[in-house]
PDB file of C-alpha atoms and ligand atoms in Angstrom:
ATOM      1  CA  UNK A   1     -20.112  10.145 -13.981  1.00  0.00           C
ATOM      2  CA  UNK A   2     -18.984  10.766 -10.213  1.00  0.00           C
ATOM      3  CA  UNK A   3     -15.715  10.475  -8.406  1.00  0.00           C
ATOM      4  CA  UNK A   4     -17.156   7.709  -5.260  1.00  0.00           C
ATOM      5  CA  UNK A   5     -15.393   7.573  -1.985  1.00  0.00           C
ATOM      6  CA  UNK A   6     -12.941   4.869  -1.557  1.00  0.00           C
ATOM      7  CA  UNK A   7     -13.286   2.728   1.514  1.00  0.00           C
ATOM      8  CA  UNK A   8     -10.530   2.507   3.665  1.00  0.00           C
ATOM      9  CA  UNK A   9      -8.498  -0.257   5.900  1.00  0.00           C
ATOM     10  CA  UNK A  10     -10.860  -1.298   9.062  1.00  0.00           C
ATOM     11  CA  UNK A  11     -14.714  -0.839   7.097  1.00  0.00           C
ATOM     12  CA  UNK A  12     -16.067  -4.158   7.467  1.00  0.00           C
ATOM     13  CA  UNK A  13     -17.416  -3.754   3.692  1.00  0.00           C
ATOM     14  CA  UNK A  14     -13.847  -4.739   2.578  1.00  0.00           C
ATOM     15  CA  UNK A  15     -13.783  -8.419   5.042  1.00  0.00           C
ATOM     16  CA  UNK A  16     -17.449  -9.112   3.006  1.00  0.00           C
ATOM     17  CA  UNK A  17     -17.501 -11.945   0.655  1.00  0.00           C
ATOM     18  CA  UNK A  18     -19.419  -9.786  -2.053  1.00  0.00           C
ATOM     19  CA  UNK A  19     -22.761 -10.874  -4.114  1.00  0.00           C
ATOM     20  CA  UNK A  20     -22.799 -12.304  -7.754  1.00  0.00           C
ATOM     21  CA  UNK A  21     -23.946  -9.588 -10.119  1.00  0.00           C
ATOM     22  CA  UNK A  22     -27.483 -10.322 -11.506  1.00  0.00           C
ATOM     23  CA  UNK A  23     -28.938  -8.717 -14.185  1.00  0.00           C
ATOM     24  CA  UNK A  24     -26.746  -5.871 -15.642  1.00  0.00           C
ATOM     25  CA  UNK A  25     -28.787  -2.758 -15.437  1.00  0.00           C
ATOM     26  CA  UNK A  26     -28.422   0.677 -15.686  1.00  0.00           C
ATOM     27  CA  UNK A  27     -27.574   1.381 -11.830  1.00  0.00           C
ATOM     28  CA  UNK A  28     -24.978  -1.428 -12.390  1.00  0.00           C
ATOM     29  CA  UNK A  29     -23.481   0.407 -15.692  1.00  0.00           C
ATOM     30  CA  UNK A  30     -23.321   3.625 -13.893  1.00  0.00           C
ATOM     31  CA  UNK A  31     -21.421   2.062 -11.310  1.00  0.00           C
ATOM     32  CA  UNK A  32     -19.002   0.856 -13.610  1.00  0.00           C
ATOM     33  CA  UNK A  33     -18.841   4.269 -15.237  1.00  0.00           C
ATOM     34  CA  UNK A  34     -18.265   5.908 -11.697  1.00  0.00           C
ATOM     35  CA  UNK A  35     -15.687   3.005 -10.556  1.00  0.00           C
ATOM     36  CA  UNK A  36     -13.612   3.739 -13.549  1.00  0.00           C
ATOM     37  CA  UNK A  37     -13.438   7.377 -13.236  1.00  0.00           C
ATOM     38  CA  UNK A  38     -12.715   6.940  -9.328  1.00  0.00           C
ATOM     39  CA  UNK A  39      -9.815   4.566 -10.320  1.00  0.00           C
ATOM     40  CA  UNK A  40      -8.350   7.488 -12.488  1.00  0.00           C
ATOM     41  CA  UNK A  41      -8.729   9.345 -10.591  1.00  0.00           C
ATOM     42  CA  UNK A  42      -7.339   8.105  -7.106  1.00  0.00           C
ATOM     43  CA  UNK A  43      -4.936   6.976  -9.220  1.00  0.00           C
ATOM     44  CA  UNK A  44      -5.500   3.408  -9.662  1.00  0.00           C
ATOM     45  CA  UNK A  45      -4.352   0.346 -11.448  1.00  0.00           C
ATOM     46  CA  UNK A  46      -7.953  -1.200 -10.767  1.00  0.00           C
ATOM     47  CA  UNK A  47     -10.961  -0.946  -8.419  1.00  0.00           C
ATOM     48  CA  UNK A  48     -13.233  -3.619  -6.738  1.00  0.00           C
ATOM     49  CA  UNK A  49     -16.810  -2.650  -6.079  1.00  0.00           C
ATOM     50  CA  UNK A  50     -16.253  -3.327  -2.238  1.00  0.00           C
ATOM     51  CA  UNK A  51     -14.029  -0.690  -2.238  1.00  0.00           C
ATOM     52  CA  UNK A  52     -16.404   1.741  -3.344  1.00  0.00           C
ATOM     53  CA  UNK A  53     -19.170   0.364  -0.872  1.00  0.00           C
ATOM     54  CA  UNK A  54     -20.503  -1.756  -2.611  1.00  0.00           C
ATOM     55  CA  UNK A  55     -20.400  -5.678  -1.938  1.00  0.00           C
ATOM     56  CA  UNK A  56     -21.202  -6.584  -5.416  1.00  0.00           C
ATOM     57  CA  UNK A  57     -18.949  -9.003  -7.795  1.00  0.00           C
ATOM     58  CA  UNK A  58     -17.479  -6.649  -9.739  1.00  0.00           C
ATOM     59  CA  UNK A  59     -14.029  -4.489 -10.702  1.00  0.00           C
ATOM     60  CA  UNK A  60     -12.407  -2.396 -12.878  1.00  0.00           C
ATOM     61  CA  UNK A  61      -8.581  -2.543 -13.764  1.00  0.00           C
ATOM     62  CA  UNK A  62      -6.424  -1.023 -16.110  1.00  0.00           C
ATOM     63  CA  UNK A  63      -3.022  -2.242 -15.113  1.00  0.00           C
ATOM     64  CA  UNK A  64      -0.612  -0.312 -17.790  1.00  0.00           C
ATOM     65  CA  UNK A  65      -2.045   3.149 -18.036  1.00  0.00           C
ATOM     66  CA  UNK A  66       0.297   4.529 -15.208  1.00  0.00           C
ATOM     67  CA  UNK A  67       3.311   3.558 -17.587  1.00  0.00           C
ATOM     68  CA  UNK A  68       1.710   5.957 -20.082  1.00  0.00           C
ATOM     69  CA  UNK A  69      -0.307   3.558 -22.304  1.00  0.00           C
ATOM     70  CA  UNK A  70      -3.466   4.548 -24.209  1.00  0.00           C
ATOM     71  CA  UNK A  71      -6.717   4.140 -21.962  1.00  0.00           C
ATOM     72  CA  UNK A  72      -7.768   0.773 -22.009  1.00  0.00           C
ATOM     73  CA  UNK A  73     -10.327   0.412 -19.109  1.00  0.00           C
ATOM     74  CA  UNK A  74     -11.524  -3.538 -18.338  1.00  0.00           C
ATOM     75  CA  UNK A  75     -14.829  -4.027 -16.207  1.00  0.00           C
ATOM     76  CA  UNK A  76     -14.596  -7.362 -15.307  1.00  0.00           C
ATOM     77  CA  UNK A  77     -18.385  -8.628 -13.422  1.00  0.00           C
ATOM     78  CA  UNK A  78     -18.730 -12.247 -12.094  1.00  0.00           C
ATOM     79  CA  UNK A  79     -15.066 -12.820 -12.589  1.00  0.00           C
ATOM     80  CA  UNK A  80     -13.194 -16.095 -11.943  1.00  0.00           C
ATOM     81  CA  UNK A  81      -9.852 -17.028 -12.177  1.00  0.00           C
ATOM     82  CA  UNK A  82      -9.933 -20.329 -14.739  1.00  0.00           C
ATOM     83  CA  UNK A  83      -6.676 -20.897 -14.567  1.00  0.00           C
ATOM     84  CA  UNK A  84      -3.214 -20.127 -12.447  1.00  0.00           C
ATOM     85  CA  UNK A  85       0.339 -21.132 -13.392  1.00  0.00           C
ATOM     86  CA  UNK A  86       2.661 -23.166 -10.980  1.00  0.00           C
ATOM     87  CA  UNK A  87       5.531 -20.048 -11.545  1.00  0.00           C
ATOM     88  CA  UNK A  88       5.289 -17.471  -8.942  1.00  0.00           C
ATOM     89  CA  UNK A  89       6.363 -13.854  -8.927  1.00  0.00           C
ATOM     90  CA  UNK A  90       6.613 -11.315  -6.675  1.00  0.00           C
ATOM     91  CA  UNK A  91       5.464  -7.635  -7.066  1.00  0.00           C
ATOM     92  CA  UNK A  92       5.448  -4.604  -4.883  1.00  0.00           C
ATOM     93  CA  UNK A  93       1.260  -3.811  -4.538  1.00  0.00           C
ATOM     94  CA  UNK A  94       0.268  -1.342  -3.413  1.00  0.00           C
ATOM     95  CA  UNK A  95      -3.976  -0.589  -2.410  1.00  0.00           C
ATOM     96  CA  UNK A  96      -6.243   2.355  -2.820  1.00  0.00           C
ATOM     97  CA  UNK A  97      -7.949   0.908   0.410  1.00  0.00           C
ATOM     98  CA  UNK A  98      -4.053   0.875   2.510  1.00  0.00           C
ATOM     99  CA  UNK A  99      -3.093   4.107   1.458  1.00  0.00           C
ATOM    100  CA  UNK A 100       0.797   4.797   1.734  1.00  0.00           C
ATOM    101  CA  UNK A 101       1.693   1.073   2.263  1.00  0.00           C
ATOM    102  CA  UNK A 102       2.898  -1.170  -0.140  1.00  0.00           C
ATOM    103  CA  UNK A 103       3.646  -4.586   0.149  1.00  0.00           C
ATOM    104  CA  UNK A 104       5.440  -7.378  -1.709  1.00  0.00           C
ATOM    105  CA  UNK A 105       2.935 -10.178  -2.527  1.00  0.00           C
ATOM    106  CA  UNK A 106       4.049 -13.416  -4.450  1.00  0.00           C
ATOM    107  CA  UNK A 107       1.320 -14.978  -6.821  1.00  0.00           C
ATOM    108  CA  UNK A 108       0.905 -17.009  -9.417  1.00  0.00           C
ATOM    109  CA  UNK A 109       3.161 -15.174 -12.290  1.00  0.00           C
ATOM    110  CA  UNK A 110      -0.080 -15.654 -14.682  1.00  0.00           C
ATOM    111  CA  UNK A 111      -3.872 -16.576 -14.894  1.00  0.00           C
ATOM    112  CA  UNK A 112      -6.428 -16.688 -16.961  1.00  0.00           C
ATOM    113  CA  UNK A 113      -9.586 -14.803 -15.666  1.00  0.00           C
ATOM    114  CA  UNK A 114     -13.209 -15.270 -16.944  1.00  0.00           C
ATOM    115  CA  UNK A 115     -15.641 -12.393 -16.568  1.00  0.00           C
ATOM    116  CA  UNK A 116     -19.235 -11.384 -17.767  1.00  0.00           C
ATOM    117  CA  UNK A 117     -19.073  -7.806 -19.929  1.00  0.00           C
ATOM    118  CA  UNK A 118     -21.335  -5.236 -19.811  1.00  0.00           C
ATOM    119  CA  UNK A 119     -23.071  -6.284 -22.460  1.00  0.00           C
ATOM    120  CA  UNK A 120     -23.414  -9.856 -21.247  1.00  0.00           C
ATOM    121  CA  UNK A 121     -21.023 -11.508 -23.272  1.00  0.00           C
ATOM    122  CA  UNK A 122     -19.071 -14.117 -21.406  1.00  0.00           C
ATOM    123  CA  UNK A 123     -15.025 -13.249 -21.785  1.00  0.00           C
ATOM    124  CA  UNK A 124     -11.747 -14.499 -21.250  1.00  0.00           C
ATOM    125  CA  UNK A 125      -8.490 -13.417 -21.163  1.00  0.00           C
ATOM    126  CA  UNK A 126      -4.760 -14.872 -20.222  1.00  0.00           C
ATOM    127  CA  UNK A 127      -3.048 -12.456 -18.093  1.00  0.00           C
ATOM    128  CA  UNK A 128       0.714 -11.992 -17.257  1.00  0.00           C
ATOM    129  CA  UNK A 129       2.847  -9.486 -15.741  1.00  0.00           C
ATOM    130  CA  UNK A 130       1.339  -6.581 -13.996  1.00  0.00           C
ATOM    131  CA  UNK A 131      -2.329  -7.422 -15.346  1.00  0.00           C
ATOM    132  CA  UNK A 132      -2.220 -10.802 -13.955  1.00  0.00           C
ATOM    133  CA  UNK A 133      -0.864  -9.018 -10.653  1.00  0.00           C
ATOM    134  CA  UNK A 134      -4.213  -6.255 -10.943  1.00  0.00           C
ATOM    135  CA  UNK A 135      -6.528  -8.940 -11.640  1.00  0.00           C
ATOM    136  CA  UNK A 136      -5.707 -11.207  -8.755  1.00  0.00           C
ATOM    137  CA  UNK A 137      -5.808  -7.952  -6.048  1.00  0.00           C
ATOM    138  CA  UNK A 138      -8.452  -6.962  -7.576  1.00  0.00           C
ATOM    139  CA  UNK A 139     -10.601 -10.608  -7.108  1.00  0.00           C
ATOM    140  CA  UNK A 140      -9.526 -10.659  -3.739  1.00  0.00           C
ATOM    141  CA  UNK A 141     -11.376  -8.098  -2.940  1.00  0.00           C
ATOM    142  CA  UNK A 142     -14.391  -9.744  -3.971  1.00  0.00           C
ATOM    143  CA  UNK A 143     -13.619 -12.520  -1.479  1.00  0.00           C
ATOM    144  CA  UNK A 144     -12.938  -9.825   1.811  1.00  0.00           C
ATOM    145  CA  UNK A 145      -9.591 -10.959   1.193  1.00  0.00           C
ATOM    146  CA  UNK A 146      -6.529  -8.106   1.217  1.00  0.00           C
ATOM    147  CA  UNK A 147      -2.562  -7.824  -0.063  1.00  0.00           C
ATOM    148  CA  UNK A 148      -1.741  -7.456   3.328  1.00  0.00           C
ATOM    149  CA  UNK A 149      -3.501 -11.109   3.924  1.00  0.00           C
ATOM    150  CA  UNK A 150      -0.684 -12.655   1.965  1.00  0.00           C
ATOM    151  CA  UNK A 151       2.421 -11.572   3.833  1.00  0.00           C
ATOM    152  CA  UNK A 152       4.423 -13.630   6.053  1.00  0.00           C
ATOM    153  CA  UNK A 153       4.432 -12.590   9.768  1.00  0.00           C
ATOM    154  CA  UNK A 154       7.314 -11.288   9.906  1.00  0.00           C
ATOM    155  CA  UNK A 155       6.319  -8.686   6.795  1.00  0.00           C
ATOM    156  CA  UNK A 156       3.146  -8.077   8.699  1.00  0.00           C
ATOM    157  CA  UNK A 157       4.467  -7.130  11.499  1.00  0.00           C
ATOM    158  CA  UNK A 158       6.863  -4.851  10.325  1.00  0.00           C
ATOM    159  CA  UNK A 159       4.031  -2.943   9.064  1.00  0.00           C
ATOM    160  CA  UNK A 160       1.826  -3.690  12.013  1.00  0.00           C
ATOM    161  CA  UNK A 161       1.609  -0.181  13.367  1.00  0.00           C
ATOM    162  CA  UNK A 162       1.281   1.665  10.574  1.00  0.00           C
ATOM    163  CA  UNK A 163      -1.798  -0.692   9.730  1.00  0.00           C
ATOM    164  CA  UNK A 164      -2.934   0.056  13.199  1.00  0.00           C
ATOM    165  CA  UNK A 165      -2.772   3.653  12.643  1.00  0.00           C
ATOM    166  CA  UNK A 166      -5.365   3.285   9.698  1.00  0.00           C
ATOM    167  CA  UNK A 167      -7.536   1.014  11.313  1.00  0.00           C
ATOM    168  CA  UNK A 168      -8.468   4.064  13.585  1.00  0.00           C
TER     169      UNK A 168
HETATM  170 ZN1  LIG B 201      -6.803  -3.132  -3.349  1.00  0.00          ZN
END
């Protein structure tokens, strides 16, 4: 397994509406394998494949091991989200892509995602808190979308030069 370079704020591989995931082979299981050690090690709560260069439907989250939980890595390919609740929250997100700027993003408070394993086996899961937080960044990525999308303008633009100074 390798540590990959994380993309940063201004490559156009993160504004890319990224490709279904066909058949899972053994590149795609290595890039899982190398996704999850990068999120570890950047540290992460997850990891989208466009963030690694890669404009494939695919991520890796594990939203509670930075509160000192066990391990419990999730590779999530072809996801969806099935389902949203009407209750929003807001959390403080940060992004291995913005480094140094975090943002407050309101969502839906939970959601239930659908994803394809690694061994092919269709999954589903309903996600609140933090994970349902991690999951939605996370698919956003696969749509070129970003946290800092979802402010208001007034949020955006109190954070518009430091954006501009990572852009360059
Ligand atoms: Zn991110």
């Amino acid at each position: 397994m390798s540590v990959l370079a994380i993309r940063t704020l201004g490559d156009p591989v993160l504004r890319c509406r990224a490709s279904e995931v066909g058949e899972i082979t053994d590149e795609i299981r290595t890039l899982a394998a190398d996704m999850i050690e990068t999120m570890y090690d950047a540290p992460g709560r997850g990891l989208a494949a466009p963030q690694v260069g890669r404009s494939l439907r695919l991520f890796v989250m594990d939203a509670l091991w930075k509160d000192g939980t066990d391990r419990a890595p999730l590779v999530a390919i072809n996801p969806r989200i099935v389902a949203s609740s009407a209750g929003m929250r807001i959390f403080d997100e940060g992004c291995l892509s913005i480094p140094g700027i975090t943002v407050p993003v309101e969502r839906p408070a939970r959601v239930t995602l659908g994803w394809t394993d690694l061994d092919g086996m269709a999954q589903q899961g309903a996600l609140e808190g933090i994970e349902a937080v991690c999951a939605q960044h996370e698919y956003n990525h696969l749509e070129g979308v970003l946290n800092i999308d979802r402010l208001s303008d007034a949020a955006r633009a109190d954070i518009a030069d430091r954006l501009a100074a990572l852009e360059t």
